[in-house]
N, CA, C and O atoms as a Tinker XYZ file with bonds, in Angstrom:
   480  protein
     1  N    169.635000  195.385000  303.905000    73     2
     2  CA   170.579000  194.584000  303.162000    64     1     3
     3  C    169.998000  192.988000  303.261000    63     2     4     5
     4  O    169.679000  192.324000  302.275000    81     3
     5  N    169.941000  192.586000  304.481000    73     3     6
     6  CA   169.475000  191.187000  304.460000    64     5     7
     7  C    168.299000  190.990000  303.903000    63     6     8     9
     8  O    168.220000  190.046000  303.116000    81     7
     9  N    167.148000  191.780000  304.148000    73     7    10
    10  CA   165.844000  191.630000  303.489000    64     9    11
    11  C    165.817000  191.569000  301.940000    63    10    12    13
    12  O    165.114000  190.799000  301.286000    81    11
    13  N    166.714000  192.525000  301.428000    73    11    14
    14  CA   166.786000  192.515000  299.960000    64    13    15
    15  C    167.408000  191.067000  299.530000    63    14    16    17
    16  O    166.905000  190.512000  298.553000    81    15
    17  N    168.411000  190.479000  300.176000    73    15    18
    18  CA   168.937000  189.301000  299.764000    64    17    19
    19  C    167.976000  188.178000  299.853000    63    18    20    21
    20  O    168.012000  187.306000  298.984000    81    19
    21  N    167.043000  188.112000  300.908000    73    19    22
    22  CA   166.134000  187.186000  301.100000    64    21    23
    23  C    165.015000  187.194000  299.951000    63    22    24    25
    24  O    164.543000  186.155000  299.489000    81    23
    25  N    164.641000  188.483000  299.541000    73    23    26
    26  CA   163.753000  188.828000  298.377000    64    25    27
    27  C    164.311000  188.161000  297.118000    63    26    28    29
    28  O    163.615000  187.475000  296.370000    81    27
    29  N    165.603000  188.404000  296.935000    73    27    30
    30  CA   166.223000  188.062000  295.749000    64    29    31
    31  C    166.405000  186.360000  295.640000    63    30    32    33
    32  O    166.295000  185.744000  294.580000    81    31
    33  N    166.659000  185.838000  296.754000    73    31    34
    34  CA   166.624000  184.393000  296.692000    64    33    35
    35  C    165.258000  183.886000  296.340000    63    34    36    37
    36  O    165.144000  183.040000  295.453000    81    35
    37  N    164.117000  184.397000  297.041000    73    35    38
    38  CA   162.960000  183.983000  296.919000    64    37    39
    39  C    162.471000  184.042000  295.328000    63    38    40    41
    40  O    161.834000  183.162000  294.748000    81    39
    41  N    162.893000  185.193000  294.823000    73    39    42
    42  CA   162.638000  185.327000  293.279000    64    41    43
    43  C    163.280000  184.287000  292.444000    63    42    44    45
    44  O    162.703000  183.724000  291.514000    81    43
    45  N    164.633000  184.030000  292.856000    73    43    46
    46  CA   165.402000  183.176000  292.140000    64    45    47
    47  C    164.710000  181.714000  292.274000    63    46    48    49
    48  O    164.557000  181.020000  291.269000    81    47
    49  N    164.371000  181.354000  293.332000    73    47    50
    50  CA   163.690000  180.029000  293.641000    64    49    51
    51  C    162.220000  179.948000  292.864000    63    50    52    53
    52  O    161.836000  178.907000  292.332000    81    51
    53  N    161.540000  181.034000  292.868000    73    51    54
    54  CA   160.379000  181.024000  292.012000    64    53    55
    55  C    160.645000  180.941000  290.637000    63    54    56    57
    56  O    159.866000  180.292000  289.939000    81    55
    57  N    161.635000  181.500000  290.125000    73    55    58
    58  CA   161.914000  181.397000  288.694000    64    57    59
    59  C    162.431000  179.951000  288.394000    63    58    60    61
    60  O    161.944000  179.313000  287.460000    81    59
    61  N    163.418000  179.435000  289.184000    73    59    62
    62  CA   163.667000  177.909000  288.972000    64    61    63
    63  C    162.485000  177.075000  289.063000    63    62    64    65
    64  O    162.401000  176.171000  288.232000    81    63
    65  N    161.531000  177.209000  289.937000    73    63    66
    66  CA   160.506000  176.340000  289.979000    64    65    67
    67  C    159.432000  176.446000  288.876000    63    66    68    69
    68  O    158.708000  175.510000  288.540000    81    67
    69  N    159.405000  177.801000  288.302000    73    67    70
    70  CA   158.546000  177.943000  286.967000    64    69    71
    71  C    159.249000  177.429000  285.925000    63    70    72    73
    72  O    158.578000  176.761000  285.138000    81    71
    73  N    160.478000  177.556000  285.678000    73    71    74
    74  CA   161.300000  176.811000  284.472000    64    73    75
    75  C    161.038000  175.399000  284.677000    63    74    76    77
    76  O    160.718000  174.744000  283.685000    81    75
    77  N    161.128000  174.780000  285.890000    73    75    78
    78  CA   161.059000  173.287000  285.947000    64    77    79
    79  C    159.748000  172.694000  285.526000    63    78    80    81
    80  O    159.638000  171.684000  284.831000    81    79
    81  N    158.636000  173.507000  286.072000    73    79    82
    82  CA   157.292000  173.108000  285.766000    64    81    83
    83  C    156.883000  173.471000  284.260000    63    82    84    85
    84  O    156.055000  172.791000  283.653000    81    83
    85  N    157.412000  174.405000  283.786000    73    83    86
    86  CA   157.206000  174.595000  282.312000    64    85    87
    87  C    158.026000  173.511000  281.408000    63    86    88    89
    88  O    157.591000  173.043000  280.356000    81    87
    89  N    159.198000  173.215000  281.953000    73    87    90
    90  CA   159.797000  172.000000  281.125000    64    89    91
    91  C    159.068000  170.718000  281.405000    63    90    92    93
    92  O    159.048000  169.939000  280.452000    81    91
    93  N    158.545000  170.377000  282.361000    73    91    94
    94  CA   157.745000  169.135000  282.583000    64    93    95
    95  C    156.506000  169.098000  281.763000    63    94    96    97
    96  O    156.075000  168.058000  281.266000    81    95
    97  N    155.917000  170.322000  281.630000    73    95    98
    98  CA   154.575000  170.459000  280.808000    64    97    99
    99  C    154.970000  170.268000  279.438000    63    98   100   101
   100  O    154.291000  169.531000  278.724000    81    99
   101  N    156.081000  170.899000  278.951000    73    99   102
   102  CA   156.409000  170.802000  277.486000    64   101   103
   103  C    156.884000  169.520000  277.154000    63   102   104   105
   104  O    156.750000  169.153000  275.987000    81   103
   105  N    157.456000  168.716000  278.038000    73   103   106
   106  CA   157.833000  167.322000  277.619000    64   105   107
   107  C    156.652000  166.462000  277.480000    63   106   108   109
   108  O    156.626000  165.503000  276.709000    81   107
   109  N    155.664000  166.817000  278.240000    73   107   110
   110  CA   154.453000  165.964000  278.050000    64   109   111
   111  C    153.620000  166.340000  276.828000    63   110   112   113
   112  O    152.617000  165.696000  276.522000    81   111
   113  N    154.020000  167.314000  276.188000    73   111   114
   114  CA   153.119000  167.924000  274.906000    64   113   115
   115  C    153.643000  167.278000  273.708000    63   114   116   117
   116  O    153.116000  167.470000  272.612000    81   115
   117  N    154.748000  166.452000  273.880000    73   115   118
   118  CA   155.353000  165.985000  272.488000    64   117   119
   119  C    154.369000  164.718000  272.038000    63   118   120   121
   120  O    153.674000  164.058000  272.810000    81   119
   121  N    154.490000  164.532000  270.515000    73   119   122
   122  CA   153.576000  163.607000  270.107000    64   121   123
   123  C    153.858000  162.291000  270.502000    63   122   124   125
   124  O    155.042000  161.956000  270.453000    81   123
   125  N    152.905000  161.348000  270.941000    73   123   126
   126  CA   153.004000  160.209000  271.554000    64   125   127
   127  C    153.030000  159.027000  270.422000    63   126   128   129
   128  O    152.938000  157.864000  270.817000    81   127
   129  N    153.154000  159.299000  269.025000    73   127   130
   130  CA   152.989000  158.330000  268.171000    64   129   131
   131  C    154.512000  158.038000  267.624000    63   130   132   133
   132  O    154.803000  158.235000  266.444000    81   131
   133  N    155.301000  157.630000  268.431000    73   131   134
   134  CA   156.744000  157.355000  268.272000    64   133   135
   135  C    157.095000  155.989000  267.909000    63   134   136   137
   136  O    158.267000  155.629000  267.795000    81   135
   137  N    155.977000  155.136000  267.706000    73   135   138
   138  CA   156.168000  153.696000  267.468000    64   137   139
   139  C    157.046000  153.585000  266.218000    63   138   140   141
   140  O    156.689000  154.088000  265.153000    81   139
   141  N    158.086000  152.986000  266.345000    73   139   142
   142  CA   158.966000  152.669000  265.146000    64   141   143
   143  C    160.030000  153.601000  265.115000    63   142   144   145
   144  O    160.899000  153.467000  264.254000    81   143
   145  N    160.086000  154.565000  265.967000    73   143   146
   146  CA   161.339000  155.567000  265.938000    64   145   147
   147  C    162.164000  155.170000  267.107000    63   146   148   149
   148  O    161.695000  154.848000  268.199000    81   147
   149  N    163.612000  155.222000  266.757000    73   147   150
   150  CA   164.575000  155.099000  267.805000    64   149   151
   151  C    165.444000  156.217000  267.834000    63   150   152   153
   152  O    166.049000  156.547000  266.814000    81   151
   153  N    165.591000  156.949000  269.103000    73   151   154
   154  CA   166.425000  157.924000  269.300000    64   153   155
   155  C    167.487000  157.628000  270.228000    63   154   156   157
   156  O    167.253000  157.391000  271.413000    81   155
   157  N    168.853000  157.633000  269.648000    73   155   158
   158  CA   169.908000  157.338000  270.658000    64   157   159
   159  C    170.849000  158.502000  270.543000    63   158   160   161
   160  O    171.124000  158.974000  269.440000    81   159
   161  N    171.355000  158.982000  271.678000    73   159   162
   162  CA   172.271000  160.092000  271.806000    64   161   163
   163  C    173.777000  159.392000  271.621000    63   162   164   165
   164  O    174.301000  158.679000  272.476000    81   163
   165  N    174.323000  159.714000  270.424000    73   163   166
   166  CA   175.648000  159.208000  270.245000    64   165   167
   167  C    176.649000  160.336000  270.269000    63   166   168   169
   168  O    176.251000  161.497000  270.180000    81   167
   169  N    178.018000  160.028000  270.394000    73   167   170
   170  CA   178.972000  161.042000  270.453000    64   169   171
   171  C    179.534000  161.235000  268.966000    63   170   172   173
   172  O    180.358000  162.129000  268.773000    81   171
   173  N    179.140000  160.477000  267.988000    73   171   174
   174  CA   179.422000  160.681000  266.534000    64   173   175
   175  C    178.687000  159.640000  265.780000    63   174   176   177
   176  O    177.712000  159.031000  266.220000    81   175
   177  N    179.220000  159.479000  264.618000    73   175   178
   178  CA   178.409000  158.671000  263.468000    64   177   179
   179  C    179.010000  157.101000  263.637000    63   178   180   181
   180  O    180.231000  156.977000  263.726000    81   179
   181  N    178.210000  155.987000  263.679000    73   179   182
   182  CA   178.764000  154.870000  263.781000    64   181   183
   183  C    179.529000  154.514000  262.502000    63   182   184   185
   184  O    178.995000  154.762000  261.422000    81   183
   185  N    180.701000  153.970000  262.546000    73   183   186
   186  CA   181.567000  153.534000  261.322000    64   185   187
   187  C    180.733000  152.636000  260.369000    63   186   188   189
   188  O    180.732000  152.815000  259.151000    81   187
   189  N    179.985000  151.607000  261.022000    73   187   190
   190  CA   179.222000  150.763000  260.351000    64   189   191
   191  C    177.958000  150.205000  261.095000    63   190   192   193
   192  O    177.851000  150.234000  262.321000    81   191
   193  N    177.078000  149.731000  260.306000    73   191   194
   194  CA   175.822000  148.977000  260.898000    64   193   195
   195  C    175.942000  147.607000  260.540000    63   194   196   197
   196  O    174.953000  146.923000  260.805000    81   195
   197  N    176.952000  147.009000  259.979000    73   195   198
   198  CA   177.153000  145.626000  259.713000    64   197   199
   199  C    177.725000  145.002000  260.851000    63   198   200   201
   200  O    178.866000  145.290000  261.212000    81   199
   201  N    176.947000  144.080000  261.510000    73   199   202
   202  CA   177.496000  143.385000  262.717000    64   201   203
   203  C    178.607000  142.614000  262.634000    63   202   204   205
   204  O    179.246000  142.251000  263.621000    81   203
   205  N    178.933000  142.283000  261.257000    73   203   206
   206  CA   180.100000  141.370000  261.017000    64   205   207
   207  C    181.356000  142.329000  260.964000    63   206   208   209
   208  O    182.468000  141.841000  261.170000    81   207
   209  N    181.226000  143.577000  260.714000    73   207   210
   210  CA   182.274000  144.510000  260.567000    64   209   211
   211  C    182.474000  145.330000  261.903000    63   210   212   213
   212  O    183.571000  145.833000  262.147000    81   211
   213  N    181.544000  145.442000  262.651000    73   211   214
   214  CA   181.632000  146.278000  263.830000    64   213   215
   215  C    182.530000  146.006000  264.912000    63   214   216   217
   216  O    182.446000  144.905000  265.457000    81   215
   217  N    183.392000  146.854000  265.315000    73   215   218
   218  CA   184.374000  146.597000  266.278000    64   217   219
   219  C    184.376000  147.823000  267.338000    63   218   220   221
   220  O    185.178000  147.860000  268.271000    81   219
   221  N    183.612000  148.607000  267.156000    73   219   222
   222  CA   183.569000  149.721000  268.082000    64   221   223
   223  C    182.263000  150.048000  268.756000    63   222   224   225
   224  O    181.221000  149.667000  268.223000    81   223
   225  N    182.235000  150.749000  269.924000    73   223   226
   226  CA   180.948000  150.914000  270.737000    64   225   227
   227  C    179.906000  151.618000  269.978000    63   226   228   229
   228  O    178.739000  151.235000  270.062000    81   227
   229  N    180.240000  152.629000  269.236000    73   227   230
   230  CA   179.220000  153.395000  268.583000    64   229   231
   231  C    178.369000  152.508000  267.784000    63   230   232   233
   232  O    177.151000  152.462000  267.952000    81   231
   233  N    179.062000  151.728000  266.826000    73   231   234
   234  CA   178.121000  150.786000  265.927000    64   233   235
   235  C    177.442000  149.742000  266.874000    63   234   236   237
   236  O    176.330000  149.371000  266.497000    81   235
   237  N    177.916000  149.203000  268.037000    73   235   238
   238  CA   177.193000  148.227000  268.597000    64   237   239
   239  C    176.174000  148.880000  269.461000    63   238   240   241
   240  O    175.276000  148.171000  269.916000    81   239
   241  N    176.209000  150.229000  269.757000    73   239   242
   242  CA   175.004000  150.823000  270.348000    64   241   243
   243  C    173.843000  150.893000  269.446000    63   242   244   245
   244  O    172.707000  150.737000  269.894000    81   243
   245  N    174.057000  151.109000  268.255000    73   243   246
   246  CA   172.978000  151.127000  267.212000    64   245   247
   247  C    172.524000  149.780000  266.915000    63   246   248   249
   248  O    171.319000  149.530000  266.935000    81   247
   249  N    173.408000  148.870000  266.635000    73   247   250
   250  CA   173.149000  147.631000  266.007000    64   249   251
   251  C    172.304000  146.710000  267.001000    63   250   252   253
   252  O    171.517000  145.864000  266.576000    81   251
   253  N    172.547000  146.959000  268.466000    73   251   254
   254  CA   171.717000  146.153000  269.329000    64   253   255
   255  C    170.333000  146.698000  269.344000    63   254   256   257
   256  O    169.375000  146.003000  269.683000    81   255
   257  N    170.227000  147.939000  268.978000    73   255   258
   258  CA   168.750000  148.354000  269.016000    64   257   259
   259  C    168.019000  148.098000  267.827000    63   258   260   261
   260  O    166.789000  148.132000  267.830000    81   259
   261  N    168.790000  147.804000  266.650000    73   259   262
   262  CA   167.880000  147.851000  265.442000    64   261   263
   263  C    167.980000  146.232000  264.836000    63   262   264   265
   264  O    167.237000  145.892000  263.915000    81   263
   265  N    168.903000  145.337000  265.404000    73   263   266
   266  CA   169.003000  143.951000  264.891000    64   265   267
   267  C    168.642000  143.009000  266.064000    63   266   268   269
   268  O    168.834000  143.340000  267.234000    81   267
   269  N    168.127000  141.858000  265.711000    73   267   270
   270  CA   167.692000  140.873000  266.501000    64   269   271
   271  C    168.452000  139.770000  266.138000    63   270   272   273
   272  O    168.761000  139.650000  264.953000    81   271
   273  N    168.845000  138.860000  267.036000    73   271   274
   274  CA   169.646000  137.682000  266.526000    64   273   275
   275  C    168.690000  136.527000  266.649000    63   274   276   277
   276  O    167.576000  136.773000  267.111000    81   275
   277  N    169.016000  135.173000  266.258000    73   275   278
   278  CA   168.194000  134.051000  266.425000    64   277   279
   279  C    167.990000  133.801000  267.832000    63   278   280   281
   280  O    166.845000  133.462000  268.133000    81   279
   281  N    168.814000  133.887000  268.738000    73   279   282
   282  CA   168.526000  133.607000  270.101000    64   281   283
   283  C    169.074000  134.792000  270.951000    63   282   284   285
   284  O    169.787000  135.630000  270.399000    81   283
   285  N    168.781000  134.890000  272.215000    73   283   286
   286  CA   169.147000  135.745000  273.023000    64   285   287
   287  C    169.236000  135.075000  274.541000    63   286   288   289
   288  O    168.833000  133.932000  274.760000    81   287
   289  N    169.770000  135.863000  275.479000    73   287   290
   290  CA   169.753000  135.370000  276.753000    64   289   291
   291  C    168.700000  135.963000  277.753000    63   290   292   293
   292  O    168.299000  137.127000  277.733000    81   291
   293  N    168.325000  135.006000  278.609000    73   291   294
   294  CA   167.175000  135.695000  279.658000    64   293   295
   295  C    167.983000  136.025000  280.882000    63   294   296   297
   296  O    169.214000  136.010000  280.882000    81   295
   297  N    167.270000  136.311000  281.885000    73   295   298
   298  CA   167.960000  137.039000  283.063000    64   297   299
   299  C    168.863000  136.153000  283.776000    63   298   300   301
   300  O    169.722000  136.579000  284.549000    81   299
   301  N    168.657000  134.793000  283.495000    73   299   302
   302  CA   169.607000  133.933000  284.275000    64   301   303
   303  C    170.563000  133.432000  283.289000    63   302   304   305
   304  O    171.163000  132.402000  283.598000    81   303
   305  N    170.829000  134.003000  282.093000    73   303   306
   306  CA   171.879000  133.718000  280.948000    64   305   307
   307  C    171.712000  132.220000  280.311000    63   306   308   309
   308  O    172.659000  131.507000  279.977000    81   307
   309  N    170.231000  131.854000  280.199000    73   307   310
   310  CA   169.809000  130.761000  279.473000    64   309   311
   311  C    169.554000  131.207000  278.112000    63   310   312   313
   312  O    169.069000  132.329000  277.961000    81   311
   313  N    169.823000  130.455000  277.062000    73   311   314
   314  CA   169.683000  130.718000  275.813000    64   313   315
   315  C    168.312000  130.579000  275.437000    63   314   316   317
   316  O    167.851000  129.464000  275.683000    81   315
   317  N    167.431000  131.503000  274.843000    73   315   318
   318  CA   166.124000  131.467000  274.644000    64   317   319
   319  C    165.825000  131.922000  273.209000    63   318   320   321
   320  O    166.689000  132.533000  272.581000    81   319
   321  N    164.624000  131.642000  272.668000    73   319   322
   322  CA   164.438000  131.972000  271.237000    64   321   323
   323  C    164.257000  133.457000  271.112000    63   322   324   325
   324  O    163.662000  134.053000  272.009000    81   323
   325  N    164.775000  134.168000  269.955000    73   323   326
   326  CA   164.508000  135.401000  269.515000    64   325   327
   327  C    163.797000  135.337000  268.295000    63   326   328   329
   328  O    162.588000  135.108000  268.323000    81   327
   329  N    164.449000  135.526000  267.125000    73   327   330
   330  CA   163.933000  135.439000  265.881000    64   329   331
   331  C    163.615000  133.889000  265.614000    63   330   332   333
   332  O    162.609000  133.600000  264.966000    81   331
   333  N    164.415000  132.951000  266.080000    73   331   334
   334  CA   164.424000  131.586000  265.899000    64   333   335
   335  C    163.227000  131.182000  266.737000    63   334   336   337
   336  O    163.257000  131.541000  267.914000    81   335
   337  N    162.110000  130.447000  266.289000    73   335   338
   338  CA   161.059000  129.927000  267.074000    64   337   339
   339  C    161.624000  128.744000  267.866000    63   338   340   341
   340  O    161.272000  128.528000  269.026000    81   339
   341  N    162.573000  127.928000  267.162000    73   339   342
   342  CA   163.014000  126.752000  267.804000    64   341   343
   343  C    164.328000  126.431000  267.090000    63   342   344   345
   344  O    164.740000  127.144000  266.174000    81   343
   345  N    164.920000  125.448000  267.483000    73   343   346
   346  CA   166.117000  124.901000  266.800000    64   345   347
   347  C    166.490000  123.498000  267.227000    63   346   348   349
   348  O    166.152000  123.083000  268.335000    81   347
   349  N    167.190000  122.747000  266.360000    73   347   350
   350  CA   167.503000  121.331000  266.540000    64   349   351
   351  C    169.138000  121.375000  266.581000    63   350   352   353
   352  O    169.753000  122.106000  265.804000    81   351
   353  N    169.761000  120.597000  267.476000    73   351   354
   354  CA   171.103000  120.361000  267.613000    64   353   355
   355  C    171.462000  119.164000  267.199000    63   354   356   357
   356  O    171.049000  118.210000  267.859000    81   355
   357  N    172.335000  118.899000  265.987000    73   355   358
   358  CA   172.663000  117.657000  265.550000    64   357   359
   359  C    174.138000  117.389000  265.401000    63   358   360   361
   360  O    174.878000  118.366000  265.516000    81   359
   361  N    174.699000  116.165000  265.154000    73   359   362
   362  CA   175.913000  115.826000  265.066000    64   361   363
   363  C    176.717000  116.210000  266.213000    63   362   364   365
   364  O    177.828000  116.701000  266.017000    81   363
   365  N    176.227000  116.021000  267.510000    73   363   366
   366  CA   177.025000  116.218000  268.688000    64   365   367
   367  C    177.320000  117.672000  268.828000    63   366   368   369
   368  O    178.395000  118.049000  269.295000    81   367
   369  N    176.316000  118.564000  268.402000    73   367   370
   370  CA   176.535000  120.168000  268.448000    64   369   371
   371  C    177.376000  120.641000  267.382000    63   370   372   373
   372  O    177.843000  121.779000  267.424000    81   371
   373  N    177.605000  119.843000  266.418000    73   371   374
   374  CA   178.368000  120.548000  265.236000    64   373   375
   375  C    177.458000  121.170000  264.172000    63   374   376   377
   376  O    177.901000  121.923000  263.306000    81   375
   377  N    176.139000  120.819000  264.273000    73   375   378
   378  CA   175.210000  121.414000  263.298000    64   377   379
   379  C    174.110000  121.931000  264.034000    63   378   380   381
   380  O    173.686000  121.284000  264.992000    81   379
   381  N    173.565000  123.074000  263.692000    73   379   382
   382  CA   172.287000  123.618000  264.288000    64   381   383
   383  C    171.304000  123.886000  263.108000    63   382   384   385
   384  O    171.730000  124.322000  262.038000    81   383
   385  N    170.173000  123.658000  263.284000    73   383   386
   386  CA   169.047000  123.874000  262.379000    64   385   387
   387  C    168.044000  124.791000  263.052000    63   386   388   389
   388  O    167.348000  124.288000  263.935000    81   387
   389  N    167.887000  126.011000  262.765000    73   387   390
   390  CA   167.066000  126.934000  263.256000    64   389   391
   391  C    165.731000  127.126000  262.570000    63   390   392   393
   392  O    165.731000  127.156000  261.339000    81   391
   393  N    164.601000  127.258000  263.228000    73   391   394
   394  CA   163.368000  127.351000  262.500000    64   393   395
   395  C    162.880000  128.745000  262.799000    63   394   396   397
   396  O    162.531000  129.070000  263.934000    81   395
   397  N    162.859000  129.568000  261.765000    73   395   398
   398  CA   162.429000  131.092000  261.935000    64   397   399
   399  C    161.056000  131.284000  262.329000    63   398   400   401
   400  O    160.194000  130.662000  261.708000    81   399
   401  N    160.685000  132.147000  263.386000    73   399   402
   402  CA   159.427000  132.536000  263.654000    64   401   403
   403  C    158.864000  133.247000  262.647000    63   402   404   405
   404  O    159.430000  134.267000  262.254000    81   403
   405  N    157.656000  132.816000  262.071000    73   403   406
   406  CA   157.133000  133.693000  260.826000    64   405   407
   407  C    156.492000  134.998000  261.257000    63   406   408   409
   408  O    155.862000  135.654000  260.427000    81   407
   409  N    156.614000  135.392000  262.458000    73   407   410
   410  CA   155.848000  136.785000  262.822000    64   409   411
   411  C    156.818000  137.754000  262.405000    63   410   412   413
   412  O    156.435000  138.911000  262.230000    81   411
   413  N    158.088000  137.431000  262.210000    73   411   414
   414  CA   159.265000  138.354000  262.000000    64   413   415
   415  C    159.205000  138.764000  260.557000    63   414   416   417
   416  O    159.189000  137.991000  259.599000    81   415
   417  N    159.175000  140.081000  260.520000    73   415   418
   418  CA   159.207000  140.637000  258.949000    64   417   419
   419  C    160.223000  141.762000  259.041000    63   418   420   421
   420  O    160.617000  142.253000  260.099000    81   419
   421  N    160.669000  142.177000  257.624000    73   419   422
   422  CA   161.511000  143.387000  257.486000    64   421   423
   423  C    160.737000  144.493000  257.458000    63   422   424   425
   424  O    159.514000  144.356000  257.509000    81   423
   425  N    161.272000  145.663000  257.380000    73   423   426
   426  CA   160.535000  146.838000  257.407000    64   425   427
   427  C    159.613000  146.987000  256.187000    63   426   428   429
   428  O    158.581000  147.650000  256.290000    81   427
   429  N    159.968000  146.368000  254.993000    73   427   430
   430  CA   159.220000  146.495000  253.969000    64   429   431
   431  C    158.109000  145.272000  253.886000    63   430   432   433
   432  O    157.560000  145.041000  252.809000    81   431
   433  N    157.833000  144.580000  254.942000    73   431   434
   434  CA   156.782000  143.628000  255.046000    64   433   435
   435  C    157.199000  142.324000  254.616000    63   434   436   437
   436  O    156.462000  141.377000  254.895000    81   435
   437  N    158.276000  142.120000  253.973000    73   435   438
   438  CA   158.724000  140.692000  253.627000    64   437   439
   439  C    159.119000  139.869000  254.837000    63   438   440   441
   440  O    159.608000  140.455000  255.803000    81   439
   441  N    158.931000  138.460000  254.861000    73   439   442
   442  CA   159.218000  137.674000  255.957000    64   441   443
   443  C    160.908000  137.655000  255.913000    63   442   444   445
   444  O    161.602000  137.803000  254.907000    81   443
   445  N    161.333000  137.444000  257.202000    73   443   446
   446  CA   162.624000  137.059000  257.416000    64   445   447
   447  C    162.873000  135.571000  257.055000    63   446   448   449
   448  O    161.963000  134.750000  257.174000    81   447
   449  N    164.126000  135.220000  256.607000    73   447   450
   450  CA   164.232000  133.853000  256.318000    64   449   451
   451  C    165.600000  133.554000  256.774000    63   450   452   453
   452  O    166.353000  134.422000  257.215000    81   451
   453  N    165.912000  132.292000  256.657000    73   451   454
   454  CA   167.344000  131.664000  257.081000    64   453   455
   455  C    168.314000  132.325000  256.189000    63   454   456   457
   456  O    169.416000  132.577000  256.676000    81   455
   457  N    168.077000  132.660000  254.919000    73   455   458
   458  CA   169.131000  133.386000  254.099000    64   457   459
   459  C    169.688000  134.537000  254.647000    63   458   460   461
   460  O    170.903000  134.735000  254.626000    81   459
   461  N    168.789000  135.407000  255.195000    73   459   462
   462  CA   169.354000  136.677000  255.933000    64   461   463
   463  C    170.282000  136.334000  256.941000    63   462   464   465
   464  O    171.274000  137.035000  257.145000    81   463
   465  N    170.050000  135.356000  257.557000    73   463   466
   466  CA   171.099000  135.096000  258.670000    64   465   467
   467  C    172.414000  134.428000  258.220000    63   466   468   469
   468  O    173.524000  134.641000  258.708000    81   467
   469  N    172.114000  133.593000  257.221000    73   467   470
   470  CA   173.435000  133.018000  256.605000    64   469   471
   471  C    174.253000  133.966000  255.937000    63   470   472   473
   472  O    175.466000  133.756000  255.896000    81   471
   473  N    173.768000  134.984000  255.405000    73   471   474
   474  CA   174.419000  136.021000  254.506000    64   473   475
   475  C    175.009000  137.191000  255.588000    63   474   476   477
   476  O    175.856000  138.013000  255.238000    81   475
   477  N    174.550000  137.151000  256.677000    73   475   478
   478  CA   175.201000  138.100000  257.633000    64   477   479
   479  C    176.344000  137.557000  258.361000    63   478   480
   480  O    176.949000  138.258000  259.172000    81   479
């Protein structure tokens, strides 16, 4: 009886190891040309992808992956350029002029400009 239990446990262990190795091999066989694809596991559909209307976490999860602001924070919480290459602060901080980095383009290849940010 004890011998058969040991054999059964060994068989189960071998099956589990085989399944694990098979899983590891299969995940490495997927295509590696996923440039430009974003896959996010969500619990539902985001109500909006407009960052002016978003008030829920689902929308923010997607928006933060597909949108870039004019600036961002570094690891020390200093404001650094993102889409803006640089900016000027005028009128004692009441007016900001952002200079858009020309390398940024929309998915259709057209350059991003200040109107896109103003309209958002």
